[in-house]
PDB file of C-alpha atoms and ligand atoms in Angstrom:
ATOM      1  CA  MET A   1     -68.900   6.245 -11.609  1.00  0.00           C
ATOM      2  CA  PHE A   2     -71.578   4.174 -10.262  1.00  0.00           C
ATOM      3  CA  LYS A   3     -70.262   1.453  -7.374  1.00  0.00           C
ATOM      4  CA  GLU A   4     -72.899  -1.264  -6.615  1.00  0.00           C
ATOM      5  CA  GLY A   5     -71.527  -1.447  -2.636  1.00  0.00           C
ATOM      6  CA  LEU A   6     -69.209   0.476  -0.729  1.00  0.00           C
ATOM      7  CA  TYR A   7     -65.974  -1.435  -0.398  1.00  0.00           C
ATOM      8  CA  MET A   8     -65.958  -2.244  -4.503  1.00  0.00           C
ATOM      9  CA  LEU A   9     -62.974  -1.612  -5.768  1.00  0.00           C
ATOM     10  CA  SER A  10     -62.629  -0.915  -9.766  1.00  0.00           C
ATOM     11  CA  LYS A  11     -60.997  -3.283 -11.997  1.00  0.00           C
ATOM     12  CA  ARG A  12     -58.488  -1.028 -13.004  1.00  0.00           C
ATOM     13  CA  LEU A  13     -57.600  -0.296  -9.242  1.00  0.00           C
ATOM     14  CA  LEU A  14     -57.939  -4.219  -8.633  1.00  0.00           C
ATOM     15  CA  GLU A  15     -55.381  -5.322 -11.322  1.00  0.00           C
ATOM     16  CA  GLU A  16     -52.539  -2.282 -10.360  1.00  0.00           C
ATOM     17  CA  LEU A  17     -53.338  -3.235  -6.956  1.00  0.00           C
ATOM     18  CA  ASN A  18     -52.720  -7.111  -7.576  1.00  0.00           C
ATOM     19  CA  LEU A  19     -49.373  -5.815 -10.011  1.00  0.00           C
ATOM     20  CA  GLN A  20     -48.350  -4.126  -6.991  1.00  0.00           C
ATOM     21  CA  ILE A  21     -48.186  -6.871  -4.998  1.00  0.00           C
ATOM     22  CA  LYS A  22     -46.037  -8.746  -7.702  1.00  0.00           C
ATOM     23  CA  TYR A  23     -43.586  -5.698  -7.709  1.00  0.00           C
ATOM     24  CA  GLU A  24     -43.108  -5.969  -3.929  1.00  0.00           C
ATOM     25  CA  LEU A  25     -42.825  -9.717  -3.767  1.00  0.00           C
ATOM     26  CA  TYR A  26     -40.210  -9.063  -7.132  1.00  0.00           C
ATOM     27  CA  SER A  27     -38.056  -6.694  -4.567  1.00  0.00           C
ATOM     28  CA  ALA A  28     -38.010  -9.545  -1.908  1.00  0.00           C
ATOM     29  CA  HIS A  29     -36.932 -12.095  -5.164  1.00  0.00           C
ATOM     30  CA  TYR A  30     -34.626  -8.871  -6.473  1.00  0.00           C
ATOM     31  CA  TYR A  31     -32.653  -8.692  -2.508  1.00  0.00           C
ATOM     32  CA  LEU A  32     -31.947 -12.095  -1.499  1.00  0.00           C
ATOM     33  CA  ALA A  33     -30.536 -12.217  -5.605  1.00  0.00           C
ATOM     34  CA  MET A  34     -28.173  -9.549  -3.524  1.00  0.00           C
ATOM     35  CA  ALA A  35     -28.297 -11.368   0.099  1.00  0.00           C
ATOM     36  CA  ALA A  36     -26.567 -14.240  -2.360  1.00  0.00           C
ATOM     37  CA  TYR A  37     -24.167 -11.811  -3.744  1.00  0.00           C
ATOM     38  CA  CYS A  38     -23.009 -10.761   0.068  1.00  0.00           C
ATOM     39  CA  ALA A  39     -22.568 -13.621   1.288  1.00  0.00           C
ATOM     40  CA  SER A  40     -20.573 -14.801  -1.941  1.00  0.00           C
ATOM     41  CA  GLU A  41     -18.259 -11.667  -0.355  1.00  0.00           C
ATOM     42  CA  ASP A  42     -17.983 -13.208   2.146  1.00  0.00           C
ATOM     43  CA  LEU A  43     -19.750  -9.667   3.655  1.00  0.00           C
ATOM     44  CA  SER A  44     -22.541 -11.367   5.991  1.00  0.00           C
ATOM     45  CA  GLY A  45     -23.336  -8.073   7.365  1.00  0.00           C
ATOM     46  CA  PHE A  46     -24.629  -7.199   3.925  1.00  0.00           C
ATOM     47  CA  GLU A  47     -25.846 -10.073   3.772  1.00  0.00           C
ATOM     48  CA  ASN A  48     -28.289 -10.399   6.926  1.00  0.00           C
ATOM     49  CA  PHE A  49     -29.214  -6.668   5.238  1.00  0.00           C
ATOM     50  CA  PHE A  50     -30.687  -7.727   2.585  1.00  0.00           C
ATOM     51  CA  LYS A  51     -32.659 -10.554   4.120  1.00  0.00           C
ATOM     52  CA  VAL A  52     -33.857  -8.410   6.137  1.00  0.00           C
ATOM     53  CA  GLN A  53     -34.866  -5.996   3.315  1.00  0.00           C
ATOM     54  CA  ALA A  54     -36.574  -9.250   1.792  1.00  0.00           C
ATOM     55  CA  GLU A  55     -38.735  -9.573   4.960  1.00  0.00           C
ATOM     56  CA  GLU A  56     -39.887  -5.929   5.182  1.00  0.00           C
ATOM     57  CA  GLU A  57     -40.811  -6.225   1.131  1.00  0.00           C
ATOM     58  CA  LYS A  58     -42.557  -9.833   1.574  1.00  0.00           C
ATOM     59  CA  PHE A  59     -44.442  -7.746   4.356  1.00  0.00           C
ATOM     60  CA  HIS A  60     -45.137  -5.058   2.124  1.00  0.00           C
ATOM     61  CA  ALA A  61     -47.061  -7.005   0.396  1.00  0.00           C
ATOM     62  CA  MET A  62     -49.074  -9.631   2.094  1.00  0.00           C
ATOM     63  CA  LYS A  63     -50.248  -5.526   3.413  1.00  0.00           C
ATOM     64  CA  PHE A  64     -51.665  -5.091   0.136  1.00  0.00           C
ATOM     65  CA  PHE A  65     -52.923  -8.908  -0.363  1.00  0.00           C
ATOM     66  CA  ASP A  66     -54.884  -8.362   2.948  1.00  0.00           C
ATOM     67  CA  PHE A  67     -55.901  -4.822   1.939  1.00  0.00           C
ATOM     68  CA  VAL A  68     -57.259  -6.201  -1.218  1.00  0.00           C
ATOM     69  CA  ASN A  69     -59.596  -8.944   0.647  1.00  0.00           C
ATOM     70  CA  GLU A  70     -60.543  -6.839   2.882  1.00  0.00           C
ATOM     71  CA  MET A  71     -62.740  -4.677   0.185  1.00  0.00           C
ATOM     72  CA  ASP A  72     -64.488  -7.110  -1.258  1.00  0.00           C
ATOM     73  CA  GLY A  73     -61.578  -8.036  -4.016  1.00  0.00           C
ATOM     74  CA  LYS A  74     -59.604 -10.615  -5.580  1.00  0.00           C
ATOM     75  CA  VAL A  75     -56.210 -11.634  -5.301  1.00  0.00           C
ATOM     76  CA  LYS A  76     -53.638 -12.657  -7.957  1.00  0.00           C
ATOM     77  CA  ILE A  77     -50.606 -13.984  -7.775  1.00  0.00           C
ATOM     78  CA  LEU A  78     -48.342 -12.920 -10.885  1.00  0.00           C
ATOM     79  CA  GLY A  79     -44.872 -14.601 -11.853  1.00  0.00           C
ATOM     80  CA  LEU A  80     -41.854 -12.899 -10.863  1.00  0.00           C
ATOM     81  CA  GLU A  81     -38.961 -12.331 -13.316  1.00  0.00           C
ATOM     82  CA  GLU A  82     -35.375 -13.755 -12.363  1.00  0.00           C
ATOM     83  CA  PRO A  83     -33.734 -10.552 -11.032  1.00  0.00           C
ATOM     84  CA  GLN A  84     -30.328  -9.782 -11.702  1.00  0.00           C
ATOM     85  CA  ASN A  85     -27.712 -11.927  -9.117  1.00  0.00           C
ATOM     86  CA  ASP A  86     -24.374 -10.499 -10.295  1.00  0.00           C
ATOM     87  CA  PHE A  87     -22.528  -6.850  -9.145  1.00  0.00           C
ATOM     88  CA  GLU A  88     -19.861  -5.315  -9.527  1.00  0.00           C
ATOM     89  CA  SER A  89     -19.427  -4.314  -5.684  1.00  0.00           C
ATOM     90  CA  VAL A  90     -21.789  -3.356  -2.823  1.00  0.00           C
ATOM     91  CA  THR A  91     -21.505   0.032  -4.061  1.00  0.00           C
ATOM     92  CA  ASP A  92     -23.427  -1.237  -7.564  1.00  0.00           C
ATOM     93  CA  VAL A  93     -24.793  -3.430  -5.589  1.00  0.00           C
ATOM     94  CA  PHE A  94     -26.722  -0.541  -3.505  1.00  0.00           C
ATOM     95  CA  LYS A  95     -27.007   2.259  -6.703  1.00  0.00           C
ATOM     96  CA  LYS A  96     -29.118  -0.472  -7.989  1.00  0.00           C
ATOM     97  CA  THR A  97     -30.993  -0.821  -4.565  1.00  0.00           C
ATOM     98  CA  LEU A  98     -31.496   2.670  -4.747  1.00  0.00           C
ATOM     99  CA  GLU A  99     -32.871   3.102  -8.961  1.00  0.00           C
ATOM    100  CA  HIS A 100     -34.665   0.210  -7.828  1.00  0.00           C
ATOM    101  CA  GLU A 101     -36.564   1.815  -4.911  1.00  0.00           C
ATOM    102  CA  LYS A 102     -37.200   5.084  -6.912  1.00  0.00           C
ATOM    103  CA  PHE A 103     -39.307   2.644  -9.398  1.00  0.00           C
ATOM    104  CA  VAL A 104     -41.183   1.817  -6.458  1.00  0.00           C
ATOM    105  CA  THR A 105     -42.099   5.366  -5.124  1.00  0.00           C
ATOM    106  CA  SER A 106     -43.036   5.462  -8.715  1.00  0.00           C
ATOM    107  CA  ARG A 107     -45.408   2.974  -8.372  1.00  0.00           C
ATOM    108  CA  ILE A 108     -46.994   4.498  -5.442  1.00  0.00           C
ATOM    109  CA  TYR A 109     -47.610   7.103  -6.757  1.00  0.00           C
ATOM    110  CA  LYS A 110     -48.945   5.793  -9.648  1.00  0.00           C
ATOM    111  CA  LEU A 111     -51.717   3.579  -7.311  1.00  0.00           C
ATOM    112  CA  MET A 112     -52.217   7.513  -5.101  1.00  0.00           C
ATOM    113  CA  ASP A 113     -53.140   8.635  -8.662  1.00  0.00           C
ATOM    114  CA  ILE A 114     -55.614   6.262  -9.494  1.00  0.00           C
ATOM    115  CA  ALA A 115     -57.279   6.101  -6.032  1.00  0.00           C
ATOM    116  CA  THR A 116     -57.330   9.845  -6.140  1.00  0.00           C
ATOM    117  CA  GLU A 117     -58.534  10.354  -9.692  1.00  0.00           C
ATOM    118  CA  GLU A 118     -61.109   7.960  -7.866  1.00  0.00           C
ATOM    119  CA  ARG A 119     -61.877   8.950  -4.731  1.00  0.00           C
ATOM    120  CA  GLU A 120     -61.217   6.071  -3.789  1.00  0.00           C
ATOM    121  CA  HIS A 121     -60.256   7.213   0.311  1.00  0.00           C
ATOM    122  CA  ALA A 122     -59.912   3.207   1.790  1.00  0.00           C
ATOM    123  CA  THR A 123     -56.910   2.506  -1.338  1.00  0.00           C
ATOM    124  CA  ILE A 124     -54.993   6.413  -0.649  1.00  0.00           C
ATOM    125  CA  SER A 125     -55.272   5.734   3.035  1.00  0.00           C
ATOM    126  CA  LEU A 126     -53.289   2.870   2.912  1.00  0.00           C
ATOM    127  CA  LEU A 127     -51.519   4.518  -0.122  1.00  0.00           C
ATOM    128  CA  LYS A 128     -50.296   6.744   2.403  1.00  0.00           C
ATOM    129  CA  TRP A 129     -49.141   4.519   5.107  1.00  0.00           C
ATOM    130  CA  PHE A 130     -45.938   4.100   1.550  1.00  0.00           C
ATOM    131  CA  VAL A 131     -45.614   7.114   0.589  1.00  0.00           C
ATOM    132  CA  ASP A 132     -43.824   7.073   3.951  1.00  0.00           C
ATOM    133  CA  GLU A 133     -42.060   4.177   4.479  1.00  0.00           C
ATOM    134  CA  GLN A 134     -40.824   4.779   0.293  1.00  0.00           C
ATOM    135  CA  ILE A 135     -39.233   7.805   1.696  1.00  0.00           C
ATOM    136  CA  GLU A 136     -37.886   5.595   4.768  1.00  0.00           C
ATOM    137  CA  GLU A 137     -36.149   3.434   2.529  1.00  0.00           C
ATOM    138  CA  GLU A 138     -35.225   5.720  -0.538  1.00  0.00           C
ATOM    139  CA  ASN A 139     -33.431   7.049   2.537  1.00  0.00           C
ATOM    140  CA  SER A 140     -32.177   4.539   4.271  1.00  0.00           C
ATOM    141  CA  MET A 141     -30.586   3.312   0.467  1.00  0.00           C
ATOM    142  CA  LYS A 142     -28.631   6.570  -0.078  1.00  0.00           C
ATOM    143  CA  THR A 143     -27.496   7.267   2.728  1.00  0.00           C
ATOM    144  CA  ILE A 144     -25.984   3.557   2.890  1.00  0.00           C
ATOM    145  CA  LEU A 145     -24.190   4.805  -0.495  1.00  0.00           C
ATOM    146  CA  THR A 146     -22.514   7.518   0.459  1.00  0.00           C
ATOM    147  CA  ARG A 147     -21.113   6.003   3.218  1.00  0.00           C
ATOM    148  CA  LEU A 148     -19.911   3.435   0.280  1.00  0.00           C
ATOM    149  CA  GLU A 149     -18.788   6.210  -1.539  1.00  0.00           C
ATOM    150  CA  ARG A 150     -17.178   8.215   0.762  1.00  0.00           C
ATOM    151  CA  MET A 151     -14.634   5.295   1.554  1.00  0.00           C
ATOM    152  CA  GLY A 152     -14.197   4.138  -1.524  1.00  0.00           C
ATOM    153  CA  GLU A 153     -14.600   0.452  -1.058  1.00  0.00           C
ATOM    154  CA  ASN A 154     -11.567   0.466   2.099  1.00  0.00           C
ATOM    155  CA  SER A 155     -11.160  -2.056   4.023  1.00  0.00           C
ATOM    156  CA  HIS A 156     -11.460  -0.818   7.486  1.00  0.00           C
ATOM    157  CA  GLY A 157     -14.284   1.068   6.681  1.00  0.00           C
ATOM    158  CA  LEU A 158     -16.272  -1.865   4.885  1.00  0.00           C
ATOM    159  CA  TYR A 159     -15.721  -4.057   7.289  1.00  0.00           C
ATOM    160  CA  MET A 160     -17.283  -1.674   9.808  1.00  0.00           C
ATOM    161  CA  LEU A 161     -20.154  -1.135   7.698  1.00  0.00           C
ATOM    162  CA  ASP A 162     -20.640  -5.059   7.586  1.00  0.00           C
ATOM    163  CA  GLN A 163     -20.656  -5.333  11.285  1.00  0.00           C
ATOM    164  CA  GLU A 164     -23.054  -2.648  11.507  1.00  0.00           C
ATOM    165  CA  LEU A 165     -25.157  -3.951   9.407  1.00  0.00           C
ATOM    166  CA  ALA A 166     -25.458  -7.285  11.144  1.00  0.00           C
ATOM    167  CA  GLN A 167     -26.620  -6.177  13.584  1.00  0.00           C
ATOM    168  CA  ARG A 168     -30.062  -5.202  11.382  1.00  0.00           C
ATOM    169  CA  VAL A 169     -33.415  -7.407  12.195  1.00  0.00           C
ATOM    170  CA  PHE A 170     -36.485  -7.860  11.094  1.00  0.00           C
ATOM    171  CA  THR A 171     -39.457  -5.728  12.813  1.00  0.00           C
ATOM    172  CA  PRO A 172     -42.942  -4.625  11.576  1.00  0.00           C
ATOM    173  CA  PRO A 173     -43.090  -1.274  11.193  1.00  0.00           C
ATOM    174  CA  ALA A 174     -44.237   1.315  12.611  1.00  0.00           C
ATOM    175  CA  GLY A 175     -48.479   1.699  12.695  1.00  0.00           C
ATOM    176  CA  SER A 176     -48.595  -0.884   9.525  1.00  0.00           C
ATOM    177  CA  GLY A 177     -52.009  -1.503  11.867  1.00  0.00           C
ATOM    178  CA  ASN A 178     -52.174  -5.484  10.009  1.00  0.00           C
TER     179      ASN A 178
HETATM  180 MG1   MG B 201     -41.282  -2.129  -0.659  1.00  0.00          MG
END
């Protein structure tokens, strides 16, 4: 396809990148709803974990935001739907989290397919970082879910895990560039 400038994103890719900004912001939204649920269950460590996760999602959104601008595209902020706010248990929360991260991974793969088809190398480079990031996201959620399922939410195990998750602090992911 003919391109006027070296850094011009196709209309399709620009739309998909803007949609991805929305999904990353929605992830932050969703994780805040989970933080609120955990707070209501007096699990302040879990609450902290999801607050930090929401920060990370906002960071992801801003990474796409800055990229679109650098590529001379126009960012469009789209509306967010209300996320699920009520959950059966923290195990249920982590099941939903893993499901959601799998959806995000499928989105990153879709973007990668389009960028590859269009041979848009700058976008491919950005997306490689996200492919690796998604492996980490899915793995960390899976690890916690497995622990919850193993201990069956017995109060001692839950207390220990809550203490552990209270330690999490937000640090911009390694090799993030921006
Ligand atoms: Mg994300």
